XYZ file of C-alpha atoms in Angstrom:
674
model
C -15.884 -16.600 -30.817
C -15.819 -17.316 -27.094
C -14.747 -20.808 -26.191
C -16.837 -22.458 -23.476
C -16.277 -25.761 -21.709
C -19.193 -26.820 -19.536
C -19.149 -28.604 -16.186
C -22.186 -29.064 -13.946
C -21.595 -28.787 -10.219
C -24.267 -28.306 -7.590
C -22.870 -27.185 -4.269
C -24.633 -27.193 -0.940
C -22.188 -25.706 1.542
C -23.215 -24.725 5.079
C -22.047 -21.277 6.090
C -20.290 -21.037 9.436
C -19.493 -17.663 10.984
C -16.226 -17.641 12.906
C -15.203 -14.756 15.122
C -11.467 -14.162 14.894
C -9.963 -13.781 18.351
C -6.373 -14.136 19.432
C -5.410 -15.984 16.217
C -7.274 -17.328 13.213
C -6.995 -21.064 13.815
C -8.593 -23.401 11.350
C -8.509 -27.083 10.412
C -6.064 -27.503 7.528
C -4.385 -30.357 5.742
C -0.931 -30.549 7.367
C 2.250 -30.111 5.356
C 3.522 -33.435 4.062
C 6.765 -32.765 5.919
C 5.003 -32.767 9.288
C 5.398 -36.493 9.965
C 3.697 -36.302 13.314
C 0.532 -35.003 11.686
C 0.222 -37.356 8.747
C -3.169 -38.905 7.946
C -5.109 -36.661 10.295
C -6.343 -33.098 10.561
C -5.003 -30.904 13.323
C -5.734 -27.307 14.282
C -2.546 -25.403 13.476
C -2.390 -21.606 13.775
C -0.120 -18.852 12.553
C 2.852 -17.556 14.532
C 3.162 -13.890 15.484
C 5.894 -12.471 13.236
C 5.280 -8.714 13.453
C 5.469 -6.911 16.831
C 2.156 -6.144 18.525
C 0.682 -4.038 21.309
C -2.307 -5.639 23.038
C -5.050 -3.354 24.294
C -8.236 -3.704 26.295
C -8.818 -7.400 27.061
C -6.980 -8.929 24.123
C -4.347 -11.485 25.201
C -1.726 -13.813 23.757
C 0.033 -16.790 25.305
C 3.749 -16.152 25.550
C 6.108 -18.635 23.895
C 9.328 -19.042 25.822
C 11.518 -20.602 23.117
C 11.090 -20.942 19.353
C 11.041 -24.372 17.757
C 12.330 -25.054 14.247
C 10.991 -28.504 13.569
C 10.530 -28.865 9.816
C 12.200 -26.754 7.128
C 10.063 -26.111 4.076
C 11.044 -28.091 0.964
C 8.243 -27.187 -1.401
C 6.246 -27.004 -3.484
C 7.054 -23.443 -4.614
C 3.956 -22.774 -6.667
C 2.982 -19.475 -8.233
C 6.225 -17.597 -7.435
C 8.010 -15.294 -9.839
C 11.701 -15.557 -10.647
C 12.546 -12.722 -8.254
C 10.475 -14.245 -5.456
C 12.212 -17.592 -5.887
C 15.639 -15.947 -5.939
C 14.925 -14.198 -2.626
C 14.451 -17.594 -0.943
C 17.868 -18.944 -1.940
C 20.476 -19.396 0.787
C 18.134 -19.917 3.746
C 16.126 -22.632 5.403
C 12.529 -21.472 5.551
C 9.955 -22.600 8.107
C 6.308 -22.435 7.113
C 3.344 -21.265 9.132
C 0.688 -23.792 10.152
C 3.216 -26.544 10.910
C 2.808 -27.783 14.476
C 6.538 -28.157 15.182
C 7.438 -24.719 13.801
C 6.921 -22.215 16.601
C 8.154 -18.653 16.907
C 6.858 -15.397 18.276
C 7.666 -11.732 17.721
C 7.699 -9.300 20.650
C 4.381 -8.156 22.089
C 3.437 -5.985 25.043
C 0.265 -5.106 26.949
C -0.996 -1.536 26.836
C -1.858 0.296 30.017
C -3.981 3.410 29.757
C -4.704 5.359 26.592
C -2.812 4.246 23.482
C -2.649 6.642 20.524
C -2.771 5.154 17.041
C -0.305 6.690 14.563
C -1.422 5.092 11.300
C -4.671 3.514 10.103
C -4.241 1.302 7.060
C -7.361 0.119 5.258
C -6.753 -2.894 3.032
C -5.339 -2.048 -0.389
C -8.169 -3.873 -2.126
C -10.716 -1.598 -0.408
C -8.922 1.535 -1.594
C -8.088 0.161 -5.054
C -11.102 -1.790 -6.308
C -14.859 -1.538 -6.207
C -16.554 -4.637 -4.777
C -19.219 -6.281 -6.892
C -22.672 -7.573 -6.009
C -22.582 -11.270 -5.185
C -18.788 -11.476 -5.019
C -16.892 -11.982 -1.761
C -14.837 -8.953 -0.760
C -12.322 -9.103 2.064
C -12.319 -6.195 4.519
C -9.191 -5.445 6.522
C -7.971 -2.668 8.809
C -4.564 -2.470 10.496
C -3.596 -0.066 13.287
C 0.067 0.909 13.654
C 2.022 2.501 16.485
C 5.414 4.150 16.019
C 7.660 2.776 18.750
C 10.108 4.716 20.875
C 11.708 1.430 21.918
C 12.107 -1.031 19.084
C 10.613 -4.524 19.224
C 11.773 -7.740 17.567
C 10.070 -9.174 14.494
C 10.747 -12.121 12.162
C 11.523 -11.799 8.458
C 8.754 -13.414 6.395
C 8.336 -14.453 2.749
C 5.696 -16.052 0.539
C 6.634 -19.689 -0.149
C 3.738 -20.889 -2.319
C 0.235 -20.115 -3.621
C 0.546 -16.293 -3.487
C -2.642 -14.229 -3.214
C -4.844 -17.252 -2.661
C -6.684 -18.836 0.226
C -3.939 -21.480 0.354
C -1.045 -18.999 0.508
C 1.973 -20.322 2.396
C 4.338 -17.966 4.216
C 7.244 -18.674 6.477
C 10.337 -17.285 8.159
C 14.060 -17.910 7.708
C 14.662 -17.411 11.454
C 16.161 -13.967 10.782
C 14.977 -11.321 13.243
C 15.014 -7.548 12.935
C 14.374 -4.510 15.119
C 11.059 -2.941 14.200
C 10.087 0.653 14.898
C 6.434 -0.214 14.250
C 3.914 -2.475 15.979
C 0.276 -3.233 15.281
C -2.380 -2.594 17.926
C -4.843 -5.389 18.697
C -8.024 -4.893 20.710
C -11.060 -7.074 21.269
C -13.299 -3.996 21.053
C -13.175 -3.534 17.268
C -16.418 -2.913 15.364
C -17.152 -2.533 11.666
C -20.322 -0.889 10.377
C -21.283 -1.453 6.731
C -23.991 1.057 5.899
C -25.514 1.954 2.538
C -25.913 5.603 1.636
C -29.433 6.418 0.465
C -30.097 6.082 -3.267
C -30.948 9.767 -3.518
C -27.578 10.803 -2.077
C -24.798 11.554 -4.553
C -21.234 12.750 -4.177
C -20.546 16.102 -5.839
C -16.873 15.909 -6.815
C -16.714 19.600 -7.728
C -18.062 20.742 -4.364
C -16.566 17.731 -2.539
C -19.731 17.129 -0.553
C -22.719 14.828 -0.307
C -26.183 15.963 -1.242
C -29.116 15.447 -3.571
C -30.957 17.233 -6.350
C -34.343 18.808 -5.650
C -36.038 19.807 -8.933
C -32.610 20.273 -10.469
C -31.255 22.358 -7.598
C -28.312 20.985 -5.613
C -28.961 20.541 -1.902
C -25.908 19.783 0.234
C -26.197 17.802 3.447
C -23.955 17.051 6.386
C -23.753 13.333 7.070
C -23.257 12.875 10.813
C -22.388 9.955 13.094
C -24.910 9.096 15.779
C -22.955 7.655 18.678
C -26.050 6.062 20.223
C -27.362 4.130 17.222
C -23.866 3.669 15.716
C -24.956 4.774 12.280
C -24.690 7.671 9.850
C -27.534 10.014 8.960
C -28.533 13.609 8.413
C -31.199 16.060 9.496
C -34.056 16.881 7.143
C -35.172 20.033 8.927
C -35.446 18.624 12.457
C -36.032 14.981 11.507
C -33.117 12.559 11.764
C -32.805 10.422 8.628
C -30.522 7.365 8.564
C -28.618 6.859 5.321
C -29.577 3.190 5.384
C -29.779 0.022 7.449
C -26.357 -1.318 8.359
C -25.383 -4.913 7.584
C -24.190 -7.412 10.153
C -20.714 -8.793 9.581
C -18.413 -10.899 11.755
C -15.294 -8.822 12.314
C -12.395 -8.985 14.747
C -8.695 -9.564 15.313
C -6.979 -12.034 13.018
C -3.429 -13.352 13.097
C -2.891 -13.625 9.362
C -0.534 -15.843 7.390
C 2.088 -13.070 7.376
C 2.129 -13.266 11.171
C 0.563 -9.859 11.701
C -2.348 -9.001 14.010
C -4.934 -7.186 11.916
C -8.716 -6.710 11.941
C -10.621 -8.603 9.260
C -13.935 -10.068 8.252
C -14.343 -13.746 8.982
C -14.439 -16.527 6.419
C -14.545 -15.247 2.827
C -15.421 -11.655 3.695
C -18.365 -9.458 2.831
C -20.612 -10.345 -0.100
C -22.682 -7.249 -1.044
C -26.276 -7.885 -2.029
C -27.027 -4.472 -3.550
C -25.086 -2.013 -5.694
C -24.603 1.643 -4.806
C -22.698 3.846 -2.352
C -21.633 2.427 1.007
C -19.756 3.782 4.010
C -17.508 1.384 5.941
C -16.852 2.573 9.509
C -14.274 1.173 11.915
C -14.291 2.068 15.598
C -13.383 0.579 18.981
C -16.171 0.409 21.519
C -15.386 1.399 25.131
C -11.686 1.207 24.357
C -8.496 2.897 25.545
C -7.261 2.994 21.943
C -7.386 6.509 20.493
C -7.925 6.770 16.728
C -8.208 10.559 16.623
C -4.417 10.966 16.505
C -3.954 8.762 13.442
C -3.251 9.499 9.816
C -4.311 7.297 6.912
C -1.587 4.933 5.708
C 0.119 4.822 2.348
C -2.031 5.217 -0.736
C -2.068 2.373 -3.253
C -1.040 3.079 -6.853
C -4.614 2.652 -7.955
C -7.037 4.502 -5.702
C -10.794 4.555 -6.130
C -11.689 5.284 -2.502
C -10.099 7.501 0.128
C -10.279 6.822 3.846
C -10.817 9.478 6.525
C -10.145 9.763 10.243
C -13.013 11.396 12.146
C -11.227 12.921 15.142
C -14.398 14.090 16.886
C -15.961 10.628 16.923
C -12.752 8.615 17.339
C -13.342 6.499 14.245
C -12.242 6.029 10.663
C -14.405 5.467 7.592
C -14.157 4.998 3.851
C -16.841 5.567 1.196
C -16.941 2.913 -1.520
C -19.062 2.039 -4.543
C -20.438 -1.467 -5.052
C -20.645 -2.318 -8.745
C -23.538 -4.322 -10.196
C -23.330 -8.073 -10.613
C -21.843 -9.472 -13.791
C -22.103 -12.986 -15.191
C -19.575 -15.265 -13.599
C -17.546 -15.029 -10.451
C -13.932 -14.904 -9.402
C -11.598 -17.331 -7.707
C -8.329 -16.926 -5.859
C -6.607 -14.719 -8.433
C -9.663 -12.705 -9.343
C -10.311 -11.769 -12.956
C -7.211 -9.673 -13.566
C -4.847 -12.399 -14.725
C -2.958 -13.048 -17.949
C -5.238 -15.574 -19.592
C -5.667 -17.327 -22.936
C -7.452 -15.145 -25.495
C -8.348 -15.179 -29.164
C -6.806 -12.850 -31.740
C -9.211 -10.044 -30.754
C -8.357 -10.295 -27.059
C -11.538 -12.114 -25.989
C -10.786 -14.758 -23.307
C -11.563 -18.450 -23.515
C -13.678 -19.472 -20.538
C -14.520 -22.573 -18.577
C -18.291 -22.562 -18.028
C -19.496 -24.076 -14.769
C -23.155 -24.621 -13.897
C -23.459 -23.928 -10.194
C -26.311 -24.072 -7.757
C -27.821 -20.737 -8.794
C -26.366 -19.572 -12.090
C -23.574 -19.992 -14.619
C -20.059 -18.946 -13.780
C -17.195 -18.333 -16.184
C -13.508 -18.697 -15.433
C -10.634 -17.687 -17.747
C -7.774 -20.081 -18.375
C -4.553 -18.684 -16.811
C -1.488 -18.875 -19.049
C 1.467 -20.704 -17.530
C 4.548 -18.582 -16.843
C 7.908 -20.273 -16.317
C 9.229 -19.626 -12.798
C 12.843 -19.625 -14.066
C 12.525 -17.383 -17.122
C 9.415 -15.420 -16.180
C 8.135 -15.969 -19.734
C 4.817 -17.432 -20.960
C 5.013 -21.098 -21.891
C 4.069 -21.959 -25.503
C 2.173 -25.141 -26.283
C 2.292 -27.474 -29.250
C -0.326 -25.451 -31.135
C 1.816 -22.294 -31.220
C -0.461 -20.634 -28.694
C 0.132 -20.818 -24.926
C -0.030 -23.544 -22.318
C -2.623 -22.962 -19.615
C -3.268 -24.254 -16.119
C -6.086 -26.696 -15.602
C -9.116 -25.563 -13.621
C -10.996 -27.851 -11.290
C -14.763 -28.267 -11.082
C -15.003 -25.156 -8.875
C -12.914 -22.933 -11.130
C -9.818 -23.082 -8.915
C -6.395 -23.140 -10.551
C -4.467 -26.417 -10.369
C -0.996 -25.007 -9.817
C 2.088 -26.887 -11.003
C 5.611 -26.623 -9.660
C 7.890 -24.554 -11.873
C 5.087 -22.336 -13.169
C 3.078 -19.403 -11.848
C -0.063 -17.436 -12.645
C 0.774 -13.893 -13.738
C -1.534 -11.128 -12.624
C -1.990 -8.124 -14.891
C 0.461 -5.436 -13.788
C -0.964 -1.968 -14.331
C 1.512 0.198 -12.424
C 0.689 3.845 -13.082
C -1.914 2.804 -15.654
C -4.179 2.242 -12.661
C -4.664 6.008 -12.740
C -7.622 5.297 -15.032
C -9.534 4.021 -11.982
C -9.276 7.381 -10.271
C -12.516 9.405 -10.094
C -13.623 10.642 -13.520
C -13.183 14.227 -12.364
C -9.425 13.597 -12.040
C -9.105 12.565 -15.683
C -11.384 15.380 -16.823
C -9.239 17.956 -15.043
C -6.061 16.389 -16.448
C -7.458 16.497 -19.992
C -8.303 20.172 -19.612
C -4.755 20.814 -18.384
C -3.264 19.011 -21.380
C -5.474 20.914 -23.828
C -4.443 24.185 -22.205
C -0.809 23.284 -22.840
C -1.488 22.393 -26.477
C -3.464 25.567 -27.175
C -1.404 28.119 -25.242
C -0.415 31.387 -26.959
C 2.447 31.021 -29.403
C 1.770 27.428 -30.499
C 2.624 27.079 -34.185
C 2.531 23.322 -34.565
C 1.582 20.137 -32.740
C 3.620 17.026 -33.395
C 4.917 14.021 -31.464
C 8.225 13.108 -29.848
C 10.139 9.863 -30.329
C 7.692 7.773 -28.288
C 4.537 9.371 -29.656
C 3.780 11.903 -26.902
C 2.128 15.100 -28.071
C 4.393 18.163 -28.308
C 3.248 21.751 -28.846
C 5.845 23.786 -30.760
C 6.154 27.323 -29.428
C 7.140 30.073 -31.851
C 9.012 29.704 -35.099
C 11.407 27.062 -33.861
C 12.382 24.049 -35.902
C 12.289 21.851 -32.778
C 15.779 20.592 -33.390
C 16.804 19.495 -29.944
C 20.376 20.527 -30.625
C 22.987 23.063 -29.674
C 22.741 25.940 -32.147
C 25.842 27.460 -33.663
C 26.569 30.723 -35.417
C 27.916 30.903 -38.947
C 31.428 30.774 -37.495
C 30.760 27.653 -35.497
C 30.438 29.262 -32.060
C 27.834 27.749 -29.770
C 24.832 29.875 -28.830
C 24.394 29.686 -25.073
C 20.958 31.279 -25.003
C 18.101 29.770 -26.977
C 14.499 28.956 -26.332
C 14.194 25.624 -28.090
C 13.466 23.898 -24.803
C 10.336 25.959 -24.212
C 8.222 23.629 -26.351
C 5.470 21.899 -24.392
C 5.646 18.100 -24.197
C 2.646 16.403 -22.612
C 4.649 14.311 -20.161
C 2.263 14.022 -17.197
C 1.121 10.365 -16.823
C -2.403 11.314 -15.765
C -2.723 13.820 -18.643
C -1.634 11.142 -21.089
C -4.136 8.680 -19.660
C -6.839 11.302 -20.099
C -5.723 11.853 -23.703
C -5.840 8.098 -24.338
C -9.388 7.878 -23.006
C -10.534 10.872 -25.055
C -8.905 9.643 -28.281
C -10.410 6.179 -27.964
C -13.880 7.434 -27.058
C -14.196 10.448 -29.348
C -11.274 10.471 -31.772
C -10.685 14.015 -33.007
C -14.371 14.870 -32.673
C -14.501 15.693 -28.974
C -12.360 17.879 -26.758
C -9.283 17.121 -28.872
C -10.813 18.580 -32.035
C -7.780 20.898 -32.164
C -5.766 17.897 -33.395
C -7.827 17.822 -36.604
C -5.548 20.547 -37.945
C -2.444 18.404 -37.458
C -3.552 14.764 -37.734
C -6.097 13.433 -40.163
C -7.289 9.831 -40.004
C -8.170 6.844 -37.858
C -4.644 5.494 -37.955
C -3.386 8.815 -36.610
C -5.883 8.495 -33.759
C -4.646 5.048 -32.757
C -0.989 6.018 -33.223
C -1.478 8.938 -30.849
C -3.437 6.652 -28.517
C -0.637 4.116 -28.121
C 1.873 6.922 -27.505
C -0.362 8.430 -24.825
C -0.965 5.059 -23.181
C 2.782 4.366 -23.056
C 3.405 7.751 -21.440
C 0.641 7.076 -18.921
C 2.329 3.922 -17.666
C 5.581 3.178 -15.900
C 8.690 4.189 -17.833
C 10.130 0.741 -17.185
C 8.647 -2.690 -17.611
C 6.315 -4.081 -20.221
C 2.686 -4.096 -21.213
C 0.684 -7.012 -22.548
C -2.564 -7.686 -24.358
C -4.338 -8.392 -21.060
C -3.600 -4.963 -19.557
C -4.981 -3.295 -22.708
C -8.170 -5.378 -22.623
C -8.806 -4.717 -18.922
C -8.046 -0.993 -19.191
C -10.381 -0.558 -22.134
C -13.221 -2.122 -20.176
C -12.682 0.350 -17.366
C -12.617 3.562 -19.365
C -14.095 3.166 -22.845
C -17.632 4.258 -23.704
C -18.752 1.540 -26.088
C -21.844 3.403 -27.286
C -19.715 6.403 -28.256
C -17.117 4.201 -29.949
C -19.824 2.701 -32.167
C -20.672 6.205 -33.354
C -17.060 7.291 -33.921
C -15.623 4.093 -35.390
C -18.709 2.164 -36.499
C -20.842 -0.546 -34.890
C -18.394 -3.316 -35.782
C -15.629 -1.569 -33.843
C -17.082 -3.082 -30.661
C -16.846 -6.836 -30.075
C -18.787 -8.749 -27.436
C -19.976 -8.636 -24.775
C -18.420 -11.875 -23.598
C -20.083 -14.057 -20.925
C -18.745 -11.772 -18.189
C -20.356 -8.740 -19.805
C -17.100 -7.273 -21.130
C -16.725 -5.646 -24.527
C -13.591 -5.311 -26.655
C -12.273 -2.767 -29.136
C -11.914 -4.245 -32.614
C -8.384 -3.369 -33.723
C -8.705 -5.869 -36.586
C -9.499 -5.478 -40.275
C -13.020 -6.905 -40.528
C -15.127 -3.883 -39.718
C -12.628 -2.724 -37.132
C -9.830 -0.197 -37.004
C -7.538 -2.275 -39.255
C -4.599 -1.416 -37.008
C -1.275 -2.718 -38.287
C 1.928 -2.003 -36.424
C 5.474 -2.145 -37.718
C 8.388 -1.275 -35.448
C 10.560 -0.750 -38.515
C 8.174 1.688 -40.201
C 7.531 3.533 -36.936
C 11.153 4.121 -35.946
C 13.210 3.781 -39.150
C 13.437 7.555 -39.566
C 13.866 8.441 -35.899
C 17.355 9.161 -34.642
C 18.914 10.193 -31.361
C 22.135 12.027 -30.644
C 24.269 10.215 -28.095
C 27.065 12.216 -26.521
C 30.040 10.276 -25.200
C 32.360 11.967 -22.690
C 36.045 11.086 -22.493
C 38.414 11.258 -19.552
C 40.575 13.881 -21.290
C 37.738 16.400 -21.189
C 36.584 15.885 -24.768
C 33.342 14.551 -26.119
C 31.963 12.928 -29.224
C 28.475 12.922 -30.744
C 26.928 10.062 -32.683
C 23.600 10.098 -34.478
C 22.088 6.635 -34.015
C 18.853 5.045 -35.226
C 16.412 4.190 -32.459
C 16.004 0.796 -34.134
C 19.607 -0.001 -33.197
C 19.925 1.962 -29.969
C 16.890 0.744 -27.989
C 16.936 -2.507 -26.038
C 13.629 -3.788 -27.366
C 11.575 -6.301 -25.394
C 12.170 -9.902 -26.403
C 8.960 -11.046 -28.078
C 9.060 -14.295 -26.083
C 8.367 -12.242 -22.941
C 5.134 -10.820 -24.361
C 1.809 -12.330 -25.365
C 1.395 -12.518 -29.135
C -1.736 -13.809 -30.829
C -0.777 -12.235 -34.165
C 2.331 -10.697 -35.702
C 1.409 -7.028 -35.913
C -2.350 -6.656 -36.155
C -5.367 -6.634 -33.870
C -4.923 -6.045 -30.143
C -1.511 -7.763 -30.209
C -0.183 -5.162 -32.627
C -1.541 -2.328 -30.495
C -0.109 -3.781 -27.258
C 3.296 -4.257 -28.884
C 3.207 -0.671 -30.162
C 2.597 0.544 -26.598
C 5.401 -1.643 -25.257
C 7.856 -0.363 -27.884
C 6.974 3.232 -27.004
C 7.645 2.462 -23.320
C 11.108 1.123 -24.219
C 11.858 4.281 -26.238
C 10.865 6.470 -23.286
C 12.995 4.401 -20.925
C 16.014 4.651 -23.246
C 15.820 8.406 -23.842
C 15.188 9.151 -20.169
C 18.111 6.968 -19.098
C 20.618 9.788 -19.689
C 20.703 13.526 -20.309
C 23.318 12.790 -22.966
C 20.693 11.120 -25.166
C 18.428 13.531 -27.053
C 15.912 13.125 -29.840
C 14.996 15.421 -32.693
C 12.908 14.807 -35.808
C 15.587 16.817 -37.599
C 18.423 14.415 -36.872
C 19.714 12.470 -39.877
C 22.235 9.638 -39.978
C 25.691 11.173 -40.203
C 29.099 10.101 -39.013
C 30.090 11.164 -35.521
C 31.911 14.453 -35.161
C 35.526 14.717 -34.087
C 36.184 15.082 -30.359
C 35.809 18.691 -29.183
C 36.679 20.486 -25.964
C 34.170 19.766 -23.239
C 34.011 23.446 -22.318
C 32.288 24.272 -25.590
C 29.202 22.159 -24.985
C 26.277 23.181 -22.850
C 25.140 20.107 -20.897
C 21.686 19.891 -19.318
């Protein structure tokens, strides 16, 4: 049952377009420490902290001497334990305080300036925007310097990833070999791509279907109209009417000159394919020499540099509107949920429609752990009448951390190819059995081996130096494991993984293999929580197919935001029940200890005793071992097993190991190490 608390708020807010030039100054409430500014509003801007090259007609006013008027004394809201620790030992001086003034090096460009790196904002490359939701658009141009320039070390001091984020410097400078390039000639074109145009991932080209036949087209840039289009015979066809957006140079809170949309960003009105194009009009800045900057862990869109037209563009997909909106932290936070993983929401009646906001769980800034409340659930932050989080000192909002699990947001063709690759490994010639390793990853046994990961001996005790026991195929690729997870959840053993029917039999086997695959698809360190599972499932599961495979009651929801949930529970669901003891009680590893005298000793140890399991107080638990909590804890345990076994080549696992006393020390020369 979804919990709703209703507030009625009708907002009538005038929209003001602000062009960002030189720096993004705005009226803000001054810091309480700024005594000279108390009881009034003053325009206070950000200080340049990262070196910059100024091109075309863009200018800055030089600051002769820095001023360190008011050190920051708090609050330190929303910071993790590590972020707080990094602040210790320094006086920090916040941006937007009138008596705190500093400036990194900058220089004016004369003549043509080649750009080395174009960096589109990570959110553009990582997430699809949604109709009706504000989406910030950023581009940064970097130049590799032959002569280094001075910058200031910066850190987040409070309200991370929100409109109220506070950053500051500790006065420490450094020599930078990079600078950003700022020009007042920047333009951004937001242009839809016609509804009939589709991207063919196999052919890697745009086109459309004509009576079932694929017709490829070349989308071209028209330098006169500043738009994209294509020729239908001899007729020029625009891909769509571009949208107007205020876009220009911004000096952001990190003290870096970037290009960004004004105010809250771009709010798409229609779903579908769009092309975002950045160029500099009548400029000396040359984009044709640039490469695209670092790729984010999760990538759903890939940017391109068009050398011929001296521009860069990125093709994105705008998702349809869902019920509810997002505030500073977005939707992907660790929030209060029921036993099935369905969030509790605050319902707000706005001017146009209802909006739903999840309650963020409080995490202790000292321990990094979720804070329990008196009802044996979790304490949550209050939300105001607009859905904003009321932060409290000593606690922070935790965002869902997907790490490599974000691979699921790659194009579907990537996962399809990875699944085919995994199946090829499992069905290669010579496979006699398919089983799992210690963490639950699939392993294809090649030949008549017993898969004892051991050092074979002859009848006389001599070690065999040549054996083929390490030729077995373990599915260890993260993307292949993510593809296996998706296939198992959507189709069980009835789809492409039908081969597993010969080795595994029932629904519990399906979910046991699924949690092993999901663990192998993530980072080999860290943890996973209920929230990551719930979000991931919404991205990749086909709920209509799941109803066929597992039954109609296997799908819960949708909730007010349109999200559905897999029913791991016992009432019409998968009846998943996890026990660490039952899962690992019969799994042993051989740990080899080396001694300084050149001898070694082997011990067979239970994984239950050997692994440093995650403290349950660090995880989110809505039940002991069932429902989505049980599944998330199973994934987390499998991650810890992988981390332990991969921590040393002297730790090996075999299903054939049994608990025996350690052997006597033997000469090191008689063991084959790997």
